[in-house]
mmCIF file of C-alpha atoms in Angstrom:
data_model
loop_
_atom_site.group_PDB
_atom_site.id
_atom_site.type_symbol
_atom_site.label_atom_id
_atom_site.label_comp_id
_atom_site.label_asym_id
_atom_site.label_seq_id
_atom_site.Cartn_x
_atom_site.Cartn_y
_atom_site.Cartn_z
ATOM 1 C CA MET A 1 -7.698 -148.126 -110.296
ATOM 2 C CA GLU A 2 -5.618 -148.243 -107.147
ATOM 3 C CA PHE A 3 -2.881 -146.384 -108.976
ATOM 4 C CA LEU A 4 -5.288 -143.580 -109.890
ATOM 5 C CA SER A 5 -6.564 -143.484 -106.321
ATOM 6 C CA ASN A 6 -3.037 -143.139 -104.940
ATOM 7 C CA LEU A 7 -2.248 -140.521 -107.549
ATOM 8 C CA TYR A 8 -5.321 -138.503 -106.542
ATOM 9 C CA ALA A 9 -4.306 -138.727 -102.867
ATOM 10 C CA THR A 10 -1.061 -136.902 -103.699
ATOM 11 C CA THR A 11 -2.824 -133.935 -105.312
ATOM 12 C CA GLY A 12 -3.571 -130.662 -103.584
ATOM 13 C CA ILE A 13 -7.274 -131.184 -104.194
ATOM 14 C CA ALA A 14 -7.306 -134.284 -101.999
ATOM 15 C CA MET A 15 -5.289 -132.556 -99.274
ATOM 16 C CA MET A 16 -7.421 -129.418 -99.087
ATOM 17 C CA THR A 17 -9.561 -128.887 -95.992
ATOM 18 C CA LEU A 18 -12.683 -126.772 -95.623
ATOM 19 C CA SER A 19 -10.748 -124.269 -93.472
ATOM 20 C CA GLN A 20 -8.095 -123.868 -96.158
ATOM 21 C CA ALA A 21 -10.743 -123.360 -98.828
ATOM 22 C CA THR A 22 -12.332 -120.642 -96.663
ATOM 23 C CA MET A 23 -9.025 -118.834 -96.247
ATOM 24 C CA ILE A 24 -8.353 -119.062 -99.977
ATOM 25 C CA LEU A 25 -11.676 -117.306 -100.580
ATOM 26 C CA VAL A 26 -10.701 -114.622 -98.044
ATOM 27 C CA SER A 27 -7.375 -114.118 -99.828
ATOM 28 C CA LEU A 28 -9.139 -113.816 -103.178
ATOM 29 C CA PHE A 29 -11.475 -111.197 -101.700
ATOM 30 C CA LEU A 30 -8.485 -109.203 -100.430
ATOM 31 C CA LEU A 31 -6.865 -109.482 -103.872
ATOM 32 C CA PHE A 32 -10.086 -108.108 -105.323
ATOM 33 C CA LEU A 33 -9.961 -105.138 -102.928
ATOM 34 C CA ALA A 34 -6.326 -104.490 -103.788
ATOM 35 C CA ILE A 35 -6.635 -104.799 -107.566
ATOM 36 C CA LYS A 36 -10.186 -103.759 -108.387
ATOM 37 C CA LYS A 37 -10.829 -101.249 -105.580
ATOM 38 C CA GLN A 38 -7.176 -100.188 -105.297
ATOM 39 C CA TYR A 39 -7.263 -100.258 -101.475
ATOM 40 C CA GLU A 40 -3.598 -99.891 -100.428
ATOM 41 C CA PRO A 41 -2.418 -102.210 -103.257
ATOM 42 C CA TYR A 42 1.233 -101.945 -102.258
ATOM 43 C CA LEU A 43 0.361 -103.558 -98.931
ATOM 44 C CA LEU A 44 -2.768 -105.549 -99.547
ATOM 45 C CA LEU A 45 -1.502 -107.253 -102.703
ATOM 46 C CA PRO A 46 1.484 -109.043 -101.095
ATOM 47 C CA ILE A 47 -0.467 -109.770 -97.889
ATOM 48 C CA ALA A 48 -3.320 -111.361 -99.797
ATOM 49 C CA PHE A 49 -0.976 -113.382 -102.007
ATOM 50 C CA GLY A 50 1.004 -114.578 -98.979
ATOM 51 C CA MET A 51 -2.311 -115.664 -97.461
ATOM 52 C CA LEU A 52 -3.148 -117.539 -100.654
ATOM 53 C CA LEU A 53 0.232 -119.290 -100.797
ATOM 54 C CA VAL A 54 0.169 -120.527 -97.207
ATOM 55 C CA ASN A 55 -3.354 -121.900 -97.449
ATOM 56 C CA LEU A 56 -2.810 -123.864 -100.639
ATOM 57 C CA PRO A 57 -2.248 -127.551 -99.771
ATOM 58 C CA ALA A 58 1.315 -128.837 -99.576
ATOM 59 C CA PRO A 59 2.948 -132.128 -98.537
ATOM 60 C CA VAL A 60 3.890 -132.414 -94.862
ATOM 61 C CA SER A 61 7.040 -130.416 -94.011
ATOM 62 C CA GLU A 62 7.239 -129.000 -97.520
ATOM 63 C CA GLY A 63 4.995 -125.954 -96.995
ATOM 64 C CA ILE A 64 6.231 -122.499 -97.817
ATOM 65 C CA MET A 65 6.107 -121.572 -94.106
ATOM 66 C CA ASP A 66 7.558 -124.845 -92.810
ATOM 67 C CA LYS A 67 11.136 -124.988 -91.589
ATOM 68 C CA ASN A 68 13.505 -124.049 -94.461
ATOM 69 C CA GLY A 69 10.522 -122.846 -96.509
ATOM 70 C CA LEU A 70 11.164 -119.624 -98.434
ATOM 71 C CA LEU A 71 8.647 -117.442 -96.611
ATOM 72 C CA ASN A 72 9.589 -118.887 -93.228
ATOM 73 C CA ILE A 73 13.173 -117.760 -93.826
ATOM 74 C CA LEU A 74 12.030 -114.276 -94.862
ATOM 75 C CA TYR A 75 9.667 -114.227 -91.850
ATOM 76 C CA GLN A 76 12.620 -114.088 -89.477
ATOM 77 C CA GLY A 77 12.843 -110.367 -90.238
ATOM 78 C CA VAL A 78 9.339 -109.958 -88.846
ATOM 79 C CA LYS A 79 9.892 -112.347 -85.952
ATOM 80 C CA TYR A 80 12.954 -110.468 -84.745
ATOM 81 C CA GLY A 81 11.483 -107.019 -85.376
ATOM 82 C CA VAL A 82 13.905 -106.049 -88.174
ATOM 83 C CA TYR A 83 11.546 -105.019 -90.968
ATOM 84 C CA PRO A 84 9.296 -102.458 -89.168
ATOM 85 C CA PRO A 85 12.186 -100.156 -88.136
ATOM 86 C CA LEU A 86 13.490 -100.329 -91.723
ATOM 87 C CA ILE A 87 10.075 -99.249 -92.967
ATOM 88 C CA PHE A 88 10.212 -96.371 -90.480
ATOM 89 C CA LEU A 89 13.626 -95.467 -91.896
ATOM 90 C CA ALA A 90 12.046 -95.194 -95.342
ATOM 91 C CA ILE A 91 9.055 -93.237 -93.989
ATOM 92 C CA GLY A 92 11.429 -90.780 -92.343
ATOM 93 C CA ALA A 93 13.293 -90.291 -95.620
ATOM 94 C CA SER A 94 9.971 -89.565 -97.342
ATOM 95 C CA THR A 95 8.355 -87.318 -94.715
ATOM 96 C CA ASP A 96 8.338 -83.558 -94.437
ATOM 97 C CA PHE A 97 7.908 -82.607 -90.781
ATOM 98 C CA GLY A 98 7.647 -78.938 -91.786
ATOM 99 C CA PRO A 99 3.866 -78.671 -91.118
ATOM 100 C CA LEU A 100 4.389 -80.080 -87.619
ATOM 101 C CA ILE A 101 7.311 -77.752 -86.901
ATOM 102 C CA ALA A 102 5.340 -74.765 -88.207
ATOM 103 C CA ASN A 103 2.372 -75.648 -86.013
ATOM 104 C CA PRO A 104 3.608 -77.549 -82.919
ATOM 105 C CA LYS A 105 0.052 -77.693 -81.579
ATOM 106 C CA SER A 106 -0.459 -80.444 -84.144
ATOM 107 C CA LEU A 107 1.481 -82.702 -81.812
ATOM 108 C CA MET A 108 -1.429 -82.641 -79.355
ATOM 109 C CA LEU A 109 -3.822 -83.747 -82.097
ATOM 110 C CA GLY A 110 -1.477 -86.606 -82.965
ATOM 111 C CA ALA A 111 -1.416 -87.584 -79.297
ATOM 112 C CA ALA A 112 -5.209 -87.347 -78.946
ATOM 113 C CA ALA A 113 -5.699 -89.695 -81.883
ATOM 114 C CA GLN A 114 -3.753 -92.360 -79.997
ATOM 115 C CA LEU A 115 -6.596 -92.611 -77.461
ATOM 116 C CA GLY A 116 -7.991 -95.449 -79.537
ATOM 117 C CA ILE A 117 -4.945 -97.542 -78.661
ATOM 118 C CA PHE A 118 -5.587 -97.310 -74.960
ATOM 119 C CA GLY A 119 -9.381 -97.528 -75.343
ATOM 120 C CA ALA A 120 -9.047 -100.827 -77.214
ATOM 121 C CA PHE A 121 -6.473 -101.980 -74.686
ATOM 122 C CA VAL A 122 -9.002 -101.529 -71.879
ATOM 123 C CA GLY A 123 -11.719 -103.243 -73.930
ATOM 124 C CA ALA A 124 -9.489 -106.215 -74.737
ATOM 125 C CA THR A 125 -8.508 -106.549 -71.094
ATOM 126 C CA LEU A 126 -12.189 -106.628 -70.082
ATOM 127 C CA LEU A 127 -12.723 -109.436 -72.610
ATOM 128 C CA GLY A 128 -10.195 -111.530 -70.762
ATOM 129 C CA LEU A 129 -7.095 -111.114 -72.931
ATOM 130 C CA THR A 130 -3.706 -110.816 -71.284
ATOM 131 C CA GLY A 131 -1.944 -107.473 -71.011
ATOM 132 C CA SER A 132 0.454 -108.337 -73.840
ATOM 133 C CA GLU A 133 -2.378 -109.459 -76.116
ATOM 134 C CA ALA A 134 -4.515 -106.422 -75.265
ATOM 135 C CA ALA A 135 -1.595 -104.083 -75.985
ATOM 136 C CA SER A 136 -0.972 -105.745 -79.347
ATOM 137 C CA ILE A 137 -4.623 -105.357 -80.335
ATOM 138 C CA GLY A 138 -4.812 -101.783 -79.061
ATOM 139 C CA ILE A 139 -1.925 -100.639 -81.256
ATOM 140 C CA ILE A 140 -4.154 -101.237 -84.299
ATOM 141 C CA GLY A 141 -5.800 -97.952 -83.304
ATOM 142 C CA GLY A 142 -2.656 -96.127 -84.356
ATOM 143 C CA ALA A 143 -3.425 -97.090 -87.971
ATOM 144 C CA ASP A 144 0.229 -97.923 -88.435
ATOM 145 C CA GLY A 145 0.926 -101.386 -89.849
ATOM 146 C CA PRO A 146 4.696 -101.543 -89.195
ATOM 147 C CA THR A 147 4.210 -100.434 -85.580
ATOM 148 C CA ALA A 148 1.477 -103.032 -85.062
ATOM 149 C CA ILE A 149 3.746 -105.744 -86.475
ATOM 150 C CA TYR A 150 6.718 -104.614 -84.409
ATOM 151 C CA LEU A 151 4.835 -104.540 -81.106
ATOM 152 C CA THR A 152 2.934 -107.769 -81.717
ATOM 153 C CA SER A 153 6.082 -109.640 -82.748
ATOM 154 C CA LYS A 154 7.548 -108.668 -79.374
ATOM 155 C CA LEU A 155 4.511 -109.166 -77.121
ATOM 156 C CA ALA A 156 2.102 -111.629 -78.742
ATOM 157 C CA PRO A 157 3.682 -113.310 -81.799
ATOM 158 C CA HIS A 158 0.920 -115.941 -81.887
ATOM 159 C CA MET A 159 -1.527 -113.144 -82.835
ATOM 160 C CA LEU A 160 0.666 -111.575 -85.504
ATOM 161 C CA GLY A 161 -1.297 -112.759 -88.541
ATOM 162 C CA PRO A 162 -4.780 -111.462 -87.677
ATOM 163 C CA ILE A 163 -3.454 -108.269 -86.075
ATOM 164 C CA ALA A 164 -1.332 -107.413 -89.125
ATOM 165 C CA VAL A 165 -4.201 -108.131 -91.495
ATOM 166 C CA ALA A 166 -6.573 -106.027 -89.354
ATOM 167 C CA ALA A 167 -4.080 -103.148 -89.079
ATOM 168 C CA TYR A 168 -3.364 -102.995 -92.808
ATOM 169 C CA SER A 169 -6.999 -103.531 -93.720
ATOM 170 C CA TYR A 170 -8.134 -100.592 -91.588
ATOM 171 C CA MET A 171 -5.311 -98.481 -93.026
ATOM 172 C CA ALA A 172 -6.642 -99.326 -96.472
ATOM 173 C CA LEU A 173 -10.179 -98.448 -95.385
ATOM 174 C CA VAL A 174 -9.331 -94.994 -94.014
ATOM 175 C CA PRO A 175 -11.322 -93.272 -96.826
ATOM 176 C CA VAL A 176 -14.329 -95.419 -95.918
ATOM 177 C CA ILE A 177 -14.211 -95.354 -92.100
ATOM 178 C CA GLN A 178 -13.151 -91.790 -91.303
ATOM 179 C CA PRO A 179 -15.575 -89.507 -93.233
ATOM 180 C CA PRO A 180 -18.760 -90.674 -91.408
ATOM 181 C CA ILE A 181 -17.055 -90.223 -88.023
ATOM 182 C CA ILE A 182 -15.830 -86.752 -88.992
ATOM 183 C CA ARG A 183 -19.288 -85.687 -90.190
ATOM 184 C CA LEU A 184 -20.958 -87.140 -87.100
ATOM 185 C CA LEU A 185 -18.768 -85.181 -84.693
ATOM 186 C CA THR A 186 -18.530 -81.833 -86.513
ATOM 187 C CA THR A 187 -21.009 -79.230 -87.730
ATOM 188 C CA LYS A 188 -21.130 -77.959 -91.298
ATOM 189 C CA GLU A 189 -19.832 -74.586 -90.101
ATOM 190 C CA GLU A 190 -16.847 -76.244 -88.423
ATOM 191 C CA ARG A 191 -16.013 -78.250 -91.552
ATOM 192 C CA GLN A 192 -16.006 -75.046 -93.594
ATOM 193 C CA ILE A 193 -13.428 -73.263 -91.425
ATOM 194 C CA LYS A 194 -10.468 -71.987 -93.430
ATOM 195 C CA MET A 195 -7.075 -71.995 -91.767
ATOM 196 C CA THR A 196 -4.347 -69.415 -92.329
ATOM 197 C CA GLN A 197 -1.275 -70.419 -94.308
ATOM 198 C CA LEU A 198 1.529 -72.024 -92.299
ATOM 199 C CA ARG A 199 4.797 -70.153 -91.856
ATOM 200 C CA THR A 200 7.886 -71.175 -93.788
ATOM 201 C CA VAL A 201 10.145 -73.543 -91.833
ATOM 202 C CA SER A 202 13.890 -72.998 -92.127
ATOM 203 C CA LYS A 203 16.373 -75.692 -93.165
ATOM 204 C CA ARG A 204 18.075 -75.401 -89.778
ATOM 205 C CA GLU A 205 14.801 -76.195 -87.986
ATOM 206 C CA LYS A 206 14.225 -79.231 -90.185
ATOM 207 C CA ILE A 207 17.735 -80.545 -89.470
ATOM 208 C CA LEU A 208 17.530 -79.961 -85.718
ATOM 209 C CA PHE A 209 14.049 -81.503 -85.401
ATOM 210 C CA PRO A 210 14.975 -85.217 -85.897
ATOM 211 C CA ILE A 211 18.021 -84.873 -83.654
ATOM 212 C CA ILE A 212 16.080 -83.231 -80.820
ATOM 213 C CA VAL A 213 13.123 -85.638 -81.081
ATOM 214 C CA THR A 214 15.460 -88.653 -81.006
ATOM 215 C CA ILE A 215 17.211 -87.431 -77.864
ATOM 216 C CA ILE A 216 14.022 -86.424 -76.017
ATOM 217 C CA VAL A 217 12.058 -89.575 -76.862
ATOM 218 C CA THR A 218 14.981 -91.858 -75.994
ATOM 219 C CA LEU A 219 15.533 -90.163 -72.656
ATOM 220 C CA ILE A 220 11.841 -90.536 -71.749
ATOM 221 C CA ILE A 221 10.897 -93.833 -73.442
ATOM 222 C CA PRO A 222 13.998 -95.859 -74.386
ATOM 223 C CA SER A 223 11.851 -98.733 -75.720
ATOM 224 C CA ALA A 224 10.678 -96.530 -78.592
ATOM 225 C CA ILE A 225 14.166 -96.010 -80.002
ATOM 226 C CA PRO A 226 14.130 -98.737 -82.717
ATOM 227 C CA LEU A 227 11.128 -97.119 -84.415
ATOM 228 C CA VAL A 228 11.649 -93.452 -83.567
ATOM 229 C CA GLY A 229 15.422 -93.663 -84.077
ATOM 230 C CA MET A 230 15.106 -95.102 -87.579
ATOM 231 C CA LEU A 231 12.289 -92.664 -88.440
ATOM 232 C CA MET A 232 14.387 -89.696 -87.411
ATOM 233 C CA PHE A 233 17.597 -90.951 -89.015
ATOM 234 C CA GLY A 234 15.809 -91.302 -92.334
ATOM 235 C CA ASN A 235 14.448 -87.784 -91.953
ATOM 236 C CA LEU A 236 17.831 -86.350 -90.969
ATOM 237 C CA ALA A 237 19.424 -87.927 -94.042
ATOM 238 C CA LYS A 238 16.717 -86.282 -96.158
ATOM 239 C CA GLU A 239 16.838 -82.858 -94.574
ATOM 240 C CA SER A 240 20.639 -82.646 -94.472
ATOM 241 C CA GLY A 241 20.628 -82.651 -98.268
ATOM 242 C CA LEU A 242 24.101 -84.205 -98.272
ATOM 243 C CA VAL A 243 23.310 -87.801 -99.223
ATOM 244 C CA PRO A 244 20.662 -87.641 -101.957
ATOM 245 C CA ASN A 245 21.626 -91.014 -103.450
ATOM 246 C CA LEU A 246 21.327 -92.648 -100.028
ATOM 247 C CA VAL A 247 17.910 -91.069 -99.467
ATOM 248 C CA GLU A 248 16.734 -92.096 -102.911
ATOM 249 C CA HIS A 249 17.578 -95.747 -102.258
ATOM 250 C CA ILE A 250 16.121 -95.715 -98.726
ATOM 251 C CA LYS A 251 12.744 -94.378 -99.774
ATOM 252 C CA GLY A 252 12.776 -96.287 -103.043
ATOM 253 C CA SER A 253 14.413 -99.694 -103.331
ATOM 254 C CA LEU A 254 14.708 -100.424 -99.613
ATOM 255 C CA MET A 255 11.116 -99.509 -98.801
ATOM 256 C CA TYR A 256 9.632 -101.541 -101.638
ATOM 257 C CA VAL A 257 11.789 -104.607 -100.963
ATOM 258 C CA ILE A 258 10.927 -104.592 -97.250
ATOM 259 C CA THR A 259 7.255 -104.001 -98.078
ATOM 260 C CA ILE A 260 7.285 -107.136 -100.238
ATOM 261 C CA PHE A 261 8.968 -109.170 -97.483
ATOM 262 C CA ILE A 262 6.559 -107.904 -94.790
ATOM 263 C CA GLY A 263 3.458 -108.293 -96.897
ATOM 264 C CA LEU A 264 4.147 -111.811 -98.132
ATOM 265 C CA THR A 265 5.344 -113.169 -94.790
ATOM 266 C CA VAL A 266 2.606 -111.549 -92.714
ATOM 267 C CA GLY A 267 0.031 -112.884 -95.127
ATOM 268 C CA ALA A 268 1.681 -116.282 -94.808
ATOM 269 C CA THR A 269 1.079 -116.299 -91.038
ATOM 270 C CA THR A 270 -2.660 -116.499 -91.657
ATOM 271 C CA ASN A 271 -2.987 -120.208 -92.102
ATOM 272 C CA ALA A 272 -6.462 -121.567 -91.467
ATOM 273 C CA GLU A 273 -5.673 -123.044 -88.038
ATOM 274 C CA ALA A 274 -4.294 -119.743 -86.715
ATOM 275 C CA PHE A 275 -6.827 -117.433 -88.342
ATOM 276 C CA LEU A 276 -10.267 -119.053 -88.179
ATOM 277 C CA ASN A 277 -11.080 -118.816 -84.492
ATOM 278 C CA LEU A 278 -12.912 -116.640 -81.961
ATOM 279 C CA ALA A 279 -9.764 -114.700 -81.102
ATOM 280 C CA THR A 280 -9.531 -113.400 -84.671
ATOM 281 C CA ILE A 281 -13.107 -112.108 -84.516
ATOM 282 C CA LYS A 282 -12.269 -110.286 -81.271
ATOM 283 C CA ILE A 283 -9.205 -108.749 -82.919
ATOM 284 C CA ILE A 284 -11.149 -107.565 -85.965
ATOM 285 C CA ILE A 285 -13.898 -105.976 -83.824
ATOM 286 C CA LEU A 286 -11.540 -104.431 -81.265
ATOM 287 C CA GLY A 287 -9.270 -103.189 -84.044
ATOM 288 C CA LEU A 288 -12.177 -101.397 -85.706
ATOM 289 C CA PHE A 289 -13.146 -99.905 -82.350
ATOM 290 C CA ALA A 290 -9.554 -98.786 -81.738
ATOM 291 C CA PHE A 291 -9.257 -97.128 -85.129
ATOM 292 C CA SER A 292 -12.685 -95.447 -84.912
ATOM 293 C CA PHE A 293 -12.083 -94.301 -81.325
ATOM 294 C CA GLY A 294 -8.695 -92.870 -82.313
ATOM 295 C CA THR A 295 -10.263 -90.896 -85.150
ATOM 296 C CA ALA A 296 -12.993 -89.637 -82.817
ATOM 297 C CA GLY A 297 -10.412 -88.688 -80.177
ATOM 298 C CA GLY A 298 -8.524 -86.576 -82.683
ATOM 299 C CA VAL A 299 -11.666 -84.831 -83.941
ATOM 300 C CA VAL A 300 -12.974 -84.118 -80.414
ATOM 301 C CA PHE A 301 -9.621 -82.644 -79.415
ATOM 302 C CA GLY A 302 -9.701 -80.652 -82.636
ATOM 303 C CA LYS A 303 -13.069 -79.227 -81.572
ATOM 304 C CA ILE A 304 -11.572 -78.215 -78.222
ATOM 305 C CA MET A 305 -8.689 -76.486 -80.007
ATOM 306 C CA CYS A 306 -11.201 -74.840 -82.341
ATOM 307 C CA LYS A 307 -13.039 -73.346 -79.359
ATOM 308 C CA LEU A 308 -9.823 -72.238 -77.646
ATOM 309 C CA SER A 309 -8.523 -70.627 -80.852
ATOM 310 C CA LYS A 310 -11.865 -68.843 -81.374
ATOM 311 C CA GLY A 311 -12.635 -70.757 -84.544
ATOM 312 C CA THR A 312 -9.307 -70.512 -86.366
ATOM 313 C CA ILE A 313 -8.593 -74.284 -86.307
ATOM 314 C CA ASN A 314 -10.688 -76.653 -88.385
ATOM 315 C CA PRO A 315 -11.439 -79.591 -86.042
ATOM 316 C CA MET A 316 -11.387 -82.064 -88.918
ATOM 317 C CA ILE A 317 -7.583 -82.011 -88.994
ATOM 318 C CA GLY A 318 -7.648 -83.936 -85.704
ATOM 319 C CA ALA A 319 -8.823 -86.998 -87.645
ATOM 320 C CA ALA A 320 -5.457 -87.036 -89.422
ATOM 321 C CA GLY A 321 -3.766 -87.680 -86.069
ATOM 322 C CA VAL A 322 -3.910 -91.405 -86.765
ATOM 323 C CA SER A 323 -0.690 -92.236 -88.525
ATOM 324 C CA ALA A 324 -1.940 -93.490 -91.884
ATOM 325 C CA VAL A 325 0.319 -91.119 -93.822
ATOM 326 C CA PRO A 326 -0.710 -89.376 -96.018
ATOM 327 C CA MET A 327 -4.087 -90.995 -96.598
ATOM 328 C CA ALA A 328 -5.718 -89.625 -93.422
ATOM 329 C CA ALA A 329 -4.626 -86.095 -94.358
ATOM 330 C CA ARG A 330 -6.018 -86.575 -97.855
ATOM 331 C CA VAL A 331 -9.363 -87.654 -96.387
ATOM 332 C CA VAL A 332 -9.538 -84.419 -94.378
ATOM 333 C CA GLN A 333 -8.698 -82.436 -97.506
ATOM 334 C CA LYS A 334 -11.401 -84.228 -99.494
ATOM 335 C CA VAL A 335 -14.124 -83.799 -96.857
ATOM 336 C CA GLY A 336 -13.143 -80.154 -96.398
ATOM 337 C CA GLN A 337 -13.393 -79.432 -100.118
ATOM 338 C CA GLU A 338 -16.771 -81.111 -100.303
ATOM 339 C CA GLU A 339 -18.011 -78.502 -97.823
ATOM 340 C CA ASN A 340 -16.063 -75.612 -99.285
ATOM 341 C CA PRO A 341 -14.286 -76.102 -102.651
ATOM 342 C CA SER A 342 -11.932 -73.195 -101.922
ATOM 343 C CA ASN A 343 -10.690 -74.735 -98.657
ATOM 344 C CA PHE A 344 -7.233 -76.354 -98.668
ATOM 345 C CA LEU A 345 -6.536 -78.272 -95.470
ATOM 346 C CA LEU A 346 -3.954 -80.803 -96.706
ATOM 347 C CA MET A 347 -0.839 -79.168 -95.272
ATOM 348 C CA HIS A 348 -2.646 -78.323 -92.017
ATOM 349 C CA ALA A 349 -3.712 -81.961 -91.711
ATOM 350 C CA MET A 350 -0.185 -83.200 -92.461
ATOM 351 C CA GLY A 351 0.968 -81.719 -89.128
ATOM 352 C CA PRO A 352 -1.167 -84.042 -86.961
ATOM 353 C CA ASN A 353 -0.657 -86.822 -89.498
ATOM 354 C CA VAL A 354 3.123 -86.952 -89.103
ATOM 355 C CA ALA A 355 2.690 -86.312 -85.377
ATOM 356 C CA GLY A 356 0.590 -89.471 -85.352
ATOM 357 C CA VAL A 357 3.526 -91.460 -86.748
ATOM 358 C CA ILE A 358 5.664 -90.314 -83.834
ATOM 359 C CA GLY A 359 2.757 -90.779 -81.424
ATOM 360 C CA SER A 360 2.072 -94.389 -82.415
ATOM 361 C CA ALA A 361 5.781 -95.259 -82.181
ATOM 362 C CA VAL A 362 5.948 -93.684 -78.722
ATOM 363 C CA ALA A 363 2.766 -95.502 -77.660
ATOM 364 C CA ALA A 364 4.319 -98.770 -78.842
ATOM 365 C CA GLY A 365 7.407 -97.987 -76.765
ATOM 366 C CA VAL A 366 5.271 -97.357 -73.690
ATOM 367 C CA LEU A 367 3.352 -100.616 -74.121
ATOM 368 C CA LEU A 368 6.582 -102.503 -74.794
ATOM 369 C CA ALA A 369 8.132 -101.149 -71.607
ATOM 370 C CA MET A 370 5.019 -102.126 -69.632
ATOM 371 C CA PHE A 371 4.523 -105.680 -70.866
ATOM 372 C CA LYS A 372 7.750 -107.103 -72.261
#
C-alpha cells in the first residue's frame, strides 16, 4: 500500500494545484478559439499550447521552463529582444507600402490610432503602476504583438506573459471589437462614402521609401531602429526585386519558425503563479481600453479628414490605423460592403494599416527612450 502511495505521489495528478488546473482550462479555451473559431490560429495555437505545457505538473527543476528546459532556452530570443525584430523583417518583406505612398495622409490616421497607447499609459499610471509597466501595457493599444513583446521584454519582463497574451488576443479579436466602435462613431452616410482609386506608385518610389523612412526615424528616434530598421530592410529586399529567394525565405520559413518560437515561449511564461493575480486583470482591462481607444482615435481623426476633404475620405479607414495587418483593413472593407456592396475600401484602408505598423514601432521607440 505504501508503495502505491509513493507511486501516486510521483504522478502529475498528485502534483497538480488548483491554480495550474485553472490555467490548463484557460489554455484549452484558447485552443478552442484558435481551432474552432479560427481566431489568429498561427499565433493563438502555439501560445495556448505553450501555456498548456508550462502549467502541466513536472518534477522540481525538470519543468520545460526551468533552467536548461527546452522552452527556457528558446525563450532567450524573447528575453533579449531578438525575435520581434525578426518578425518585423518578415512583415517588411510581405508588405506593400504602395497605398501609404500613394496617399501620405494615411500616415496621420496611423498616428491617430496610436492614441490608445498613450491613453492606456495614463490610465495605468493613475492605477499606481510604474512608468515602465504603464508603457508596456499601453503598447497593447498598437495591436501589434511583436512590438508589445519587444517593449515589455525591455521595460517590464515580469509582465511579459499576460501582456503578450492580451496583445495577441486583442489582435485575434479585431473582427469582434472594431465593428461596434466604427458603427458607434460614424453615420450610415459616412460609412457609404466611396473613395477614388489610388494613383499608381512607381518602383523607384517603393525602393526609396524604406531607405528614407529608416534614415528619418533613426535620426529622430534612435531607439526605434531595431524594429523599424528590420521592417524597412525586409521591405527594401522585396521592392528591389533582386533577391527573390531571400525574400521568399524571410517571409516564409523565417517568419513561421520565429512565430513558433515566440508563441510557444510566450505562452510558457504564463505559469499560474505569474498569471493569476490582480495585475493580470488590470492588464487585460487596460489592454482592451488601449485597443478600443486606439480604434476610436483613428475613426475620429478619419471623421476630421472627411470634413476637411469635403466628404471624399471614408472615416472608417481610420480604424485600420491600428497595426493588425491586414485584419484591421479587412474589417473596414467588410463593414463598408455591408453598407454599400459596391464599395471597395481595402486598399484605402491598407494605407493607415501599414502606417500603423510604423507608428507602433515608433511609439515603442519613444517609450523605450523615456523609461529604459
